[in-house]
Short mmCIF file of C-alpha atoms and ligand atoms in Angstrom, two decimals:
data_model
loop_
_atom_site.label_atom_id
_atom_site.label_comp_id
_atom_site.label_asym_id
_atom_site.label_seq_id
_atom_site.Cartn_x
_atom_site.Cartn_y
_atom_site.Cartn_z
CA MET A 1 -103.48 -147.90 -75.85
CA SER A 2 -103.51 -144.09 -76.27
CA LEU A 3 -103.97 -142.27 -79.45
CA PRO A 4 -100.71 -140.89 -80.88
CA ASP A 5 -101.88 -137.27 -80.53
CA ASP A 6 -102.60 -137.60 -76.76
CA PRO A 7 -100.45 -134.76 -75.24
CA LEU A 8 -99.81 -136.81 -72.04
CA ASP A 9 -98.36 -139.68 -73.96
CA SER A 10 -96.27 -137.91 -76.56
CA ALA A 11 -92.70 -136.63 -76.14
CA THR A 12 -92.23 -133.36 -74.17
CA ARG A 13 -92.31 -130.41 -76.48
CA ALA A 14 -89.46 -127.91 -75.93
CA GLN A 15 -90.65 -124.31 -75.94
CA ALA A 16 -89.78 -120.85 -74.57
CA VAL A 17 -91.08 -120.75 -70.99
CA PRO A 18 -92.88 -117.55 -70.05
CA VAL A 19 -91.96 -116.53 -66.47
CA LEU A 20 -95.10 -116.51 -64.33
CA THR A 21 -95.56 -114.25 -61.31
CA ALA A 22 -97.63 -115.08 -58.25
CA ARG A 23 -98.40 -112.57 -55.51
CA PRO A 24 -98.60 -114.43 -52.19
CA SER A 25 -101.63 -113.29 -50.26
CA VAL A 26 -100.87 -111.19 -47.17
CA ARG A 27 -102.33 -112.59 -43.98
CA SER A 28 -102.20 -110.42 -40.87
CA HIS A 29 -100.84 -111.63 -37.53
CA GLN A 30 -103.64 -112.76 -35.25
CA LEU A 31 -104.48 -113.30 -31.62
CA GLN A 32 -107.11 -115.90 -31.00
CA GLN A 33 -108.83 -115.61 -27.63
CA VAL A 34 -109.54 -119.14 -26.44
CA GLU A 35 -110.49 -118.61 -22.76
CA GLY A 36 -112.16 -115.94 -20.65
CA PRO A 37 -114.91 -113.37 -21.17
CA GLY A 38 -115.37 -112.68 -24.88
CA ALA A 39 -113.87 -116.01 -26.05
CA PRO A 40 -113.81 -117.33 -28.63
CA GLN A 41 -112.79 -114.43 -30.81
CA LEU A 42 -110.19 -113.78 -33.46
CA ILE A 43 -108.33 -110.47 -33.29
CA GLU A 44 -106.57 -109.34 -36.44
CA LEU A 45 -103.50 -107.32 -35.48
CA ARG A 46 -103.44 -104.26 -37.70
CA GLY A 47 -101.89 -100.80 -37.45
CA THR A 48 -98.85 -100.13 -35.31
CA SER A 49 -100.07 -100.40 -31.74
CA LEU A 50 -103.10 -101.49 -29.72
CA ILE A 51 -104.16 -101.88 -26.11
CA ILE A 52 -105.90 -104.86 -24.54
CA GLY A 53 -107.73 -104.16 -21.29
CA ARG A 54 -110.98 -103.75 -19.42
CA SER A 55 -111.42 -100.09 -20.38
CA PRO A 56 -114.01 -99.25 -23.05
CA GLU A 57 -111.24 -97.17 -24.67
CA ALA A 58 -109.00 -100.22 -25.15
CA GLU A 59 -108.81 -101.35 -28.78
CA VAL A 60 -109.46 -104.88 -27.57
CA ARG A 61 -111.82 -104.76 -24.62
CA ILE A 62 -112.07 -107.84 -22.40
CA PRO A 63 -115.02 -107.54 -19.97
CA SER A 64 -113.30 -109.18 -17.00
CA SER A 65 -113.00 -107.55 -13.58
CA SER A 66 -109.54 -109.07 -13.09
CA LEU A 67 -108.01 -107.35 -16.11
CA SER A 68 -106.52 -103.91 -15.67
CA ARG A 69 -108.11 -101.06 -17.61
CA GLN A 70 -105.02 -100.95 -19.82
CA HIS A 71 -103.44 -104.36 -19.30
CA VAL A 72 -100.96 -104.81 -22.15
CA ARG A 73 -99.85 -102.98 -25.26
CA LEU A 74 -99.03 -104.67 -28.53
CA ASP A 75 -96.56 -102.94 -30.83
CA ARG A 76 -95.73 -103.86 -34.35
CA GLY A 77 -92.02 -104.32 -35.00
CA ASP A 78 -89.83 -105.45 -37.87
CA ASP A 79 -90.38 -109.06 -36.90
CA GLY A 80 -94.01 -109.29 -35.82
CA TRP A 81 -95.56 -108.00 -32.61
CA THR A 82 -94.22 -107.27 -29.15
CA VAL A 83 -96.44 -107.51 -26.08
CA THR A 84 -95.68 -105.35 -23.03
CA ASP A 85 -97.24 -105.33 -19.58
CA LEU A 86 -98.62 -101.89 -18.70
CA ASP A 87 -97.98 -102.33 -14.98
CA SER A 88 -101.14 -104.43 -14.71
CA SER A 89 -102.31 -105.77 -11.35
CA ASN A 90 -102.40 -109.41 -12.41
CA GLY A 91 -99.55 -109.54 -14.88
CA LEU A 92 -98.72 -110.85 -18.32
CA TYR A 93 -97.89 -114.53 -18.85
CA LEU A 94 -96.15 -115.87 -21.94
CA ASN A 95 -96.34 -119.65 -22.24
CA GLU A 96 -97.16 -119.81 -18.50
CA ILE A 97 -94.20 -117.66 -17.42
CA ARG A 98 -94.72 -114.18 -16.00
CA ILE A 99 -92.86 -111.66 -18.13
CA TYR A 100 -92.65 -107.93 -18.69
CA SER A 101 -92.47 -108.05 -22.48
CA ALA A 102 -91.62 -110.30 -25.41
CA GLU A 103 -91.61 -110.52 -29.17
CA LEU A 104 -94.39 -112.96 -30.00
CA ARG A 105 -93.81 -116.13 -32.00
CA ASP A 106 -96.20 -118.47 -33.74
CA GLY A 107 -98.10 -120.64 -31.27
CA ASP A 108 -97.25 -118.57 -28.16
CA THR A 109 -99.90 -118.36 -25.49
CA VAL A 110 -100.53 -114.99 -23.86
CA GLN A 111 -102.48 -114.95 -20.61
CA LEU A 112 -103.98 -111.85 -19.02
CA SER A 113 -105.66 -112.99 -15.83
CA ASP A 114 -108.59 -115.20 -16.92
CA ALA A 115 -108.22 -114.38 -20.63
CA LEU A 116 -106.03 -116.68 -22.72
CA PHE A 117 -104.87 -115.98 -26.26
CA VAL A 118 -102.89 -117.86 -28.89
CA TYR A 119 -100.71 -115.89 -31.31
CA PHE A 120 -100.51 -116.81 -34.97
CA GLU A 121 -97.89 -115.30 -37.23
CA GLY A 122 -99.12 -113.99 -40.50
CA ARG A 123 -96.98 -113.29 -43.54
CA MET B 1 -86.29 -99.95 -7.20
CA SER B 2 -86.83 -101.41 -10.64
CA CYS B 3 -84.95 -104.29 -12.23
CA PHE B 4 -85.45 -105.39 -15.83
CA VAL B 5 -83.62 -108.28 -17.46
CA ARG B 6 -83.67 -108.55 -21.23
CA PHE B 7 -82.23 -111.38 -23.29
CA TRP B 8 -80.51 -110.21 -26.48
CA GLY B 9 -78.73 -113.46 -27.25
CA THR B 10 -79.29 -116.86 -25.67
CA ARG B 11 -77.44 -119.25 -27.99
CA GLY B 12 -74.17 -120.94 -27.14
CA SER B 13 -71.05 -121.42 -29.24
CA ILE B 14 -72.14 -120.02 -32.62
CA PRO B 15 -75.06 -118.00 -34.01
CA THR B 16 -77.88 -120.16 -35.37
CA PRO B 17 -80.26 -118.15 -37.53
CA GLY B 18 -83.18 -119.92 -39.19
CA ARG B 19 -86.66 -121.25 -38.75
CA LYS B 20 -85.77 -123.99 -36.29
CA THR B 21 -84.48 -121.43 -33.79
CA HIS B 22 -87.06 -118.71 -34.44
CA ARG B 23 -88.67 -118.91 -30.98
CA TYR B 24 -85.60 -118.89 -28.71
CA GLY B 25 -83.33 -117.02 -31.10
CA GLY B 26 -80.00 -117.52 -32.80
CA ASN B 27 -77.82 -114.74 -31.41
CA THR B 28 -75.08 -115.63 -28.96
CA SER B 29 -74.85 -114.61 -25.29
CA CYS B 30 -75.88 -111.11 -24.32
CA VAL B 31 -78.12 -110.07 -21.43
CA GLU B 32 -79.05 -106.53 -20.44
CA VAL B 33 -79.82 -105.87 -16.78
CA ARG B 34 -81.26 -102.44 -15.98
CA ILE B 35 -81.41 -101.62 -12.30
CA ASP B 36 -82.99 -98.21 -11.78
CA ASP B 37 -80.97 -95.92 -14.05
CA SER B 38 -77.91 -98.16 -14.31
CA MET B 39 -77.28 -100.51 -17.20
CA PHE B 40 -75.23 -103.67 -16.96
CA VAL B 41 -74.41 -105.77 -20.01
CA LEU B 42 -73.54 -109.40 -19.40
CA ASP B 43 -71.41 -110.69 -22.27
CA GLY B 44 -71.08 -109.29 -25.77
CA GLY B 45 -72.05 -112.11 -28.11
CA THR B 46 -73.84 -111.30 -31.36
CA GLY B 47 -76.94 -110.22 -29.41
CA LEU B 48 -74.97 -107.12 -28.37
CA ARG B 49 -75.29 -105.70 -31.88
CA GLU B 50 -79.06 -105.56 -31.55
CA LEU B 51 -78.85 -104.08 -28.06
CA GLY B 52 -76.74 -101.28 -29.57
CA VAL B 53 -79.33 -100.58 -32.25
CA ASP B 54 -82.08 -100.53 -29.62
CA LEU B 55 -80.16 -98.17 -27.33
CA LEU B 56 -79.99 -95.60 -30.12
CA LYS B 57 -83.76 -95.86 -30.59
CA ARG B 58 -84.37 -95.22 -26.90
CA GLY B 59 -83.34 -91.57 -27.15
CA PRO B 60 -80.49 -89.12 -27.40
CA ALA B 61 -79.06 -89.66 -23.89
CA PRO B 62 -75.44 -90.86 -24.06
CA VAL B 63 -75.00 -94.59 -23.51
CA ARG B 64 -73.39 -95.48 -20.23
CA ALA B 65 -72.89 -99.21 -19.74
CA HIS B 66 -71.10 -101.45 -17.29
CA MET B 67 -69.91 -104.46 -19.28
CA LEU B 68 -69.14 -107.75 -17.57
CA PHE B 69 -67.73 -110.65 -19.56
CA SER B 70 -67.97 -114.27 -18.43
CA HIS B 71 -64.89 -115.01 -20.55
CA MET B 72 -63.47 -114.16 -23.93
CA HIS B 73 -64.60 -117.05 -26.13
CA TRP B 74 -65.95 -115.85 -29.47
CA ASP B 75 -69.60 -116.41 -28.67
CA HIS B 76 -69.27 -113.93 -25.78
CA ILE B 77 -67.39 -111.09 -27.48
CA GLN B 78 -68.23 -111.20 -31.17
CA GLY B 79 -70.91 -108.53 -31.00
CA PHE B 80 -68.59 -105.88 -29.56
CA PRO B 81 -67.08 -104.63 -32.85
CA PHE B 82 -70.68 -104.15 -34.08
CA PHE B 83 -71.92 -102.36 -30.95
CA VAL B 84 -72.75 -98.92 -32.36
CA PRO B 85 -72.45 -97.03 -29.04
CA ALA B 86 -68.75 -97.96 -29.05
CA TYR B 87 -68.36 -95.68 -32.08
CA LEU B 88 -70.10 -92.68 -30.50
CA PRO B 89 -67.91 -90.09 -28.75
CA ASN B 90 -70.27 -89.46 -25.84
CA SER B 91 -70.70 -93.12 -24.86
CA ARG B 92 -68.97 -94.39 -21.76
CA LEU B 93 -68.36 -98.14 -21.56
CA SER B 94 -66.71 -99.64 -18.52
CA ILE B 95 -65.10 -103.04 -19.08
CA TYR B 96 -64.50 -104.91 -15.85
CA GLY B 97 -61.78 -107.30 -14.87
CA THR B 98 -62.51 -109.64 -12.01
CA PHE B 99 -59.85 -108.70 -9.44
CA THR B 100 -57.96 -105.57 -8.49
CA GLY B 101 -55.78 -104.48 -11.40
CA ASP B 102 -57.16 -107.13 -13.77
CA ARG B 103 -57.26 -105.61 -17.27
CA ARG B 104 -57.45 -108.87 -19.29
CA HIS B 105 -61.01 -108.43 -20.52
CA HIS B 106 -60.28 -104.94 -21.82
CA GLN B 107 -57.09 -106.16 -23.52
CA LEU B 108 -58.63 -109.25 -25.10
CA LEU B 109 -61.62 -107.29 -26.32
CA SER B 110 -59.33 -104.86 -28.11
CA GLY B 111 -57.28 -107.80 -29.44
CA GLN B 112 -60.16 -109.15 -31.49
CA MET B 113 -60.22 -105.82 -33.33
CA SER B 114 -56.63 -106.01 -34.51
CA SER B 115 -56.30 -105.69 -38.28
CA ASP B 116 -55.92 -109.41 -38.98
CA TYR B 117 -59.41 -109.99 -37.64
CA PHE B 118 -61.37 -106.78 -38.14
CA PRO B 119 -61.13 -103.68 -40.36
CA VAL B 120 -61.59 -101.10 -37.60
CA ASP B 121 -58.95 -100.84 -34.88
CA PHE B 122 -60.03 -100.67 -31.25
CA SER B 123 -58.10 -97.41 -30.83
CA SER B 124 -60.29 -95.70 -33.41
CA LEU B 125 -63.51 -96.34 -31.47
CA ASN B 126 -64.78 -92.95 -30.35
CA ALA B 127 -66.45 -93.99 -27.11
CA ASN B 128 -64.76 -93.54 -23.78
CA ILE B 129 -63.92 -97.19 -23.09
CA VAL B 130 -62.62 -97.55 -19.59
CA ALA B 131 -60.81 -100.55 -18.14
CA SER B 132 -61.98 -101.16 -14.59
CA ASP B 133 -62.25 -104.09 -12.19
CA LEU B 134 -64.43 -105.56 -9.48
CA GLY B 135 -61.75 -105.14 -6.83
CA PRO B 136 -61.49 -107.58 -3.92
CA PRO B 137 -63.30 -110.96 -3.90
CA THR B 138 -66.12 -109.39 -1.89
CA GLY B 139 -66.92 -107.41 -5.01
CA ARG B 140 -67.73 -103.80 -5.58
CA ILE B 141 -70.66 -101.41 -5.43
CA ILE B 142 -71.32 -99.87 -8.85
CA GLU B 143 -73.95 -97.12 -8.84
CA GLY B 144 -75.58 -98.68 -5.79
CA VAL B 145 -75.54 -102.22 -7.21
CA ALA B 146 -73.44 -104.86 -5.42
CA VAL B 147 -71.48 -106.75 -8.08
CA ARG B 148 -69.59 -109.94 -7.28
CA CYS B 149 -67.98 -112.63 -9.40
CA PHE B 150 -67.35 -116.35 -9.03
CA ASP B 151 -64.67 -118.49 -10.65
CA GLN B 152 -66.19 -121.28 -12.76
CA ARG B 153 -65.16 -124.51 -14.51
CA HIS B 154 -64.59 -123.89 -18.20
CA PRO B 155 -61.63 -124.42 -20.54
CA GLY B 156 -59.56 -121.24 -20.11
CA GLY B 157 -61.73 -120.17 -17.17
CA SER B 158 -64.97 -118.20 -16.86
CA TYR B 159 -66.82 -116.15 -14.27
CA ALA B 160 -70.33 -115.97 -12.93
CA TYR B 161 -71.70 -112.61 -11.80
CA SER B 162 -74.16 -111.57 -9.13
CA LEU B 163 -75.93 -108.21 -9.30
CA GLU B 164 -77.90 -107.14 -6.25
CA LYS B 165 -79.78 -104.07 -5.10
CA ASP B 166 -82.41 -103.63 -2.39
CA GLY B 167 -82.74 -107.38 -1.91
CA VAL B 168 -83.32 -108.17 -5.61
CA ARG B 169 -80.62 -110.37 -7.10
CA VAL B 170 -79.73 -111.71 -10.51
CA VAL B 171 -77.03 -114.36 -10.98
CA TYR B 172 -75.53 -114.95 -14.43
CA SER B 173 -73.64 -118.21 -14.69
CA THR B 174 -72.85 -119.30 -18.21
CA ASP B 175 -70.15 -121.59 -19.60
CA ASN B 176 -69.78 -123.46 -16.36
CA GLU B 177 -69.30 -127.23 -16.42
CA VAL B 178 -70.84 -127.68 -12.99
CA ASP B 179 -70.76 -131.46 -13.45
CA LEU B 180 -66.97 -131.53 -13.14
CA GLY B 181 -67.26 -129.96 -9.69
CA LEU B 182 -69.71 -132.50 -8.29
CA ALA B 183 -68.60 -134.32 -5.16
CA ASP B 184 -68.61 -137.56 -7.20
CA PRO B 185 -69.09 -136.98 -10.94
CA ALA B 186 -69.15 -140.74 -11.61
CA ALA B 187 -71.99 -141.24 -9.12
CA ALA B 188 -74.12 -138.73 -11.04
CA GLN B 189 -73.62 -140.75 -14.21
CA ARG B 190 -74.49 -144.04 -12.46
CA ASP B 191 -77.74 -142.65 -11.07
CA LEU B 192 -79.04 -139.70 -13.08
CA ALA B 193 -82.22 -139.58 -11.01
CA ALA B 194 -80.38 -138.93 -7.72
CA PRO B 195 -79.87 -135.34 -6.50
CA ARG B 196 -76.48 -133.94 -7.60
CA GLU B 197 -73.97 -133.19 -4.85
CA LEU B 198 -72.99 -129.67 -5.86
CA PRO B 199 -70.00 -127.58 -4.81
CA PRO B 200 -71.19 -125.69 -1.68
CA GLU B 201 -69.48 -122.43 -2.74
CA LEU B 202 -71.43 -122.36 -6.00
CA VAL B 203 -74.71 -123.09 -4.21
CA ALA B 204 -73.88 -120.29 -1.76
CA PHE B 205 -73.12 -117.88 -4.62
CA CYS B 206 -76.54 -118.56 -6.19
CA ARG B 207 -78.40 -118.77 -2.86
CA GLY B 208 -81.74 -116.95 -2.88
CA ALA B 209 -81.32 -115.25 -6.27
CA ASP B 210 -84.58 -114.05 -7.76
CA LEU B 211 -83.30 -115.12 -11.16
CA LEU B 212 -80.52 -117.54 -12.03
CA ILE B 213 -79.48 -117.42 -15.68
CA ALA B 214 -77.50 -120.60 -16.16
CA ASP B 215 -75.81 -122.50 -18.95
CA GLY B 216 -77.90 -125.65 -19.45
CA GLN B 217 -76.54 -126.71 -22.81
CA TYR B 218 -76.73 -130.51 -22.65
CA THR B 219 -79.25 -133.21 -22.03
CA ASP B 220 -78.09 -136.12 -19.87
CA ASP B 221 -77.54 -138.22 -22.99
CA GLU B 222 -75.49 -135.56 -24.77
CA TYR B 223 -73.31 -134.74 -21.79
CA VAL B 224 -71.61 -138.16 -21.68
CA LYS B 225 -70.07 -137.43 -25.08
CA LYS B 226 -69.14 -133.83 -24.18
CA VAL B 227 -67.36 -134.17 -20.84
CA GLY B 228 -64.68 -131.50 -20.58
CA TRP B 229 -66.21 -129.22 -23.22
CA GLY B 230 -67.11 -126.66 -20.57
CA HIS B 231 -70.88 -126.97 -20.30
CA PRO B 232 -73.15 -128.80 -17.85
CA ARG B 233 -76.15 -131.05 -17.97
CA ALA B 234 -79.35 -129.00 -17.76
CA SER B 235 -80.45 -131.44 -15.05
CA THR B 236 -77.45 -130.45 -12.92
CA VAL B 237 -78.18 -126.72 -13.07
CA THR B 238 -81.79 -127.55 -12.26
CA ASP B 239 -80.56 -129.17 -9.04
CA LEU B 240 -78.38 -126.12 -8.46
CA ALA B 241 -81.43 -123.84 -8.74
CA VAL B 242 -83.41 -126.05 -6.37
CA GLN B 243 -80.66 -126.44 -3.79
CA ALA B 244 -79.87 -122.71 -3.89
CA GLY B 245 -83.55 -121.86 -3.47
CA VAL B 246 -83.68 -119.42 -6.39
CA GLY B 247 -86.98 -118.00 -7.61
CA GLN B 248 -86.57 -118.62 -11.33
CA LEU B 249 -84.11 -120.50 -13.50
CA ALA B 250 -83.53 -119.37 -17.08
CA ILE B 251 -81.83 -122.14 -19.04
CA PHE B 252 -79.28 -120.34 -21.22
CA HIS B 253 -76.49 -120.92 -23.77
CA HIS B 254 -78.67 -123.18 -25.92
CA ASP B 255 -76.80 -125.77 -27.93
CA PRO B 256 -76.47 -124.75 -31.60
CA MET B 257 -77.80 -128.21 -32.55
CA HIS B 258 -80.98 -127.70 -30.51
CA SER B 259 -84.15 -126.62 -32.30
CA ASP B 260 -86.91 -124.74 -30.48
CA ASP B 261 -88.79 -128.00 -29.97
CA HIS B 262 -85.68 -129.66 -28.61
CA ILE B 263 -85.26 -126.82 -26.10
CA ASP B 264 -88.90 -127.18 -25.04
CA ALA B 265 -88.36 -130.89 -24.39
CA LEU B 266 -85.22 -130.16 -22.36
CA VAL B 267 -87.05 -127.58 -20.23
CA GLY B 268 -89.89 -130.07 -19.76
CA GLU B 269 -87.42 -132.57 -18.28
CA CYS B 270 -86.03 -129.88 -15.96
CA ARG B 271 -89.53 -129.02 -14.76
CA GLU B 272 -90.25 -132.67 -14.02
CA ARG B 273 -87.08 -132.78 -11.97
CA VAL B 274 -88.09 -129.66 -10.03
CA ALA B 275 -91.48 -131.23 -9.32
CA ARG B 276 -89.79 -134.44 -8.16
CA TRP B 277 -87.82 -132.43 -5.57
CA GLY B 278 -91.06 -130.76 -4.44
CA SER B 279 -89.57 -127.37 -5.26
CA GLY B 280 -91.33 -124.26 -6.53
CA VAL B 281 -88.50 -123.06 -8.79
CA ILE B 282 -89.89 -121.72 -12.07
CA VAL B 283 -87.88 -123.03 -15.02
CA PHE B 284 -87.98 -121.67 -18.56
CA ALA B 285 -85.72 -121.31 -21.56
CA ALA B 286 -84.08 -117.92 -21.99
CA ARG B 287 -85.53 -116.43 -25.13
CA GLU B 288 -84.26 -113.64 -27.33
CA GLY B 289 -86.39 -110.50 -27.11
CA MET B 290 -87.94 -111.42 -23.76
CA THR B 291 -87.83 -109.05 -20.78
CA LEU B 292 -88.51 -109.96 -17.17
CA LYS B 293 -89.23 -107.53 -14.37
CA LEU B 294 -87.89 -108.54 -10.98
CA GLY B 295 -88.75 -107.30 -7.51
ZN1 ZN C 301 -70.09 -119.89 -24.69
ZN1 ZN C 302 -66.79 -120.68 -23.58
#
């Protein structure tokens, strides 16, 4: 038996409810490299545009001889990131289909020759 | 020669925004085909609105588009009143009928903008909107692209289109209940695993296309309850792609009840079927915001 002044056992007390505010944390969109030279690595997608390729000038450099120097470009849009093939020799594959470009969605796989990435949407 | 195909709307019947359709998209039928400097727009469902916004971002050059409509059901025309280039005086939009003198598509498109349905009248659109047609059944050459159409099975009728230049060919065949044209529709239902006996003219129309964009709205189970609604089994258009020897099949006009995961499962079944026939056809679900490069 509880004591009468136990707050969990007494009647709910009516009171003015102060409105609380929470700021959801911002998590950036990410590409996780799961296969190929350099894997595993997690790439945080920041800014407005970045290049993935073999070139040392690429923002994301993949040291694989089968990647083009500038293989794909990622551009930030209103609804996440778009990946575009930069006329690469070995192409861009989205979920195993060769494409020219696409807006990425959570869980998509992006393959550039022997490098495989998984895209995670942030918020 | 360059050929780019971009999906602006892949959904059938009605827009389906929301989390369950985030991957393949909720806008209704609209596909942009750019062949060299020429732009063709296949259907004007709600995806057309976003194409219009994108065209303005591409630069100041006036929009010049050849617009081909499969038919005039809402999910194929609803984006037109929201297509910004239609409001710009230097745009030129050609709306094609399917035979010499056919102006129905132009007329019906303007009809949906009459005051009972929409606040802006068609006549007050500033673009130069030209009614044209594809001429004889052999089709017509538009800016170097051979354009042909094919009469399909759909309540009220619908057309498939073939666009071809320098040996690269795209076929767009939506809202086509191919199953009603099978040699023996009942036989297909008795033995779903057997190859479908397809109408030879349709197979010939699709023959050798690099990309076939085809209505594949229903699973085998769903189709039995939807016979006569104007859409095929995805398994039947898979057989069409295999028998016509196309390079890739984009399953299109996704059912509004189908979530992304549901569409993935449907495509998985189509791929199994392709493998069973020993074919190399690549099958995928048409997805909003995706662009393919052909040739
Ligand atoms: Zn439709
Ligand atoms: Zn229809």
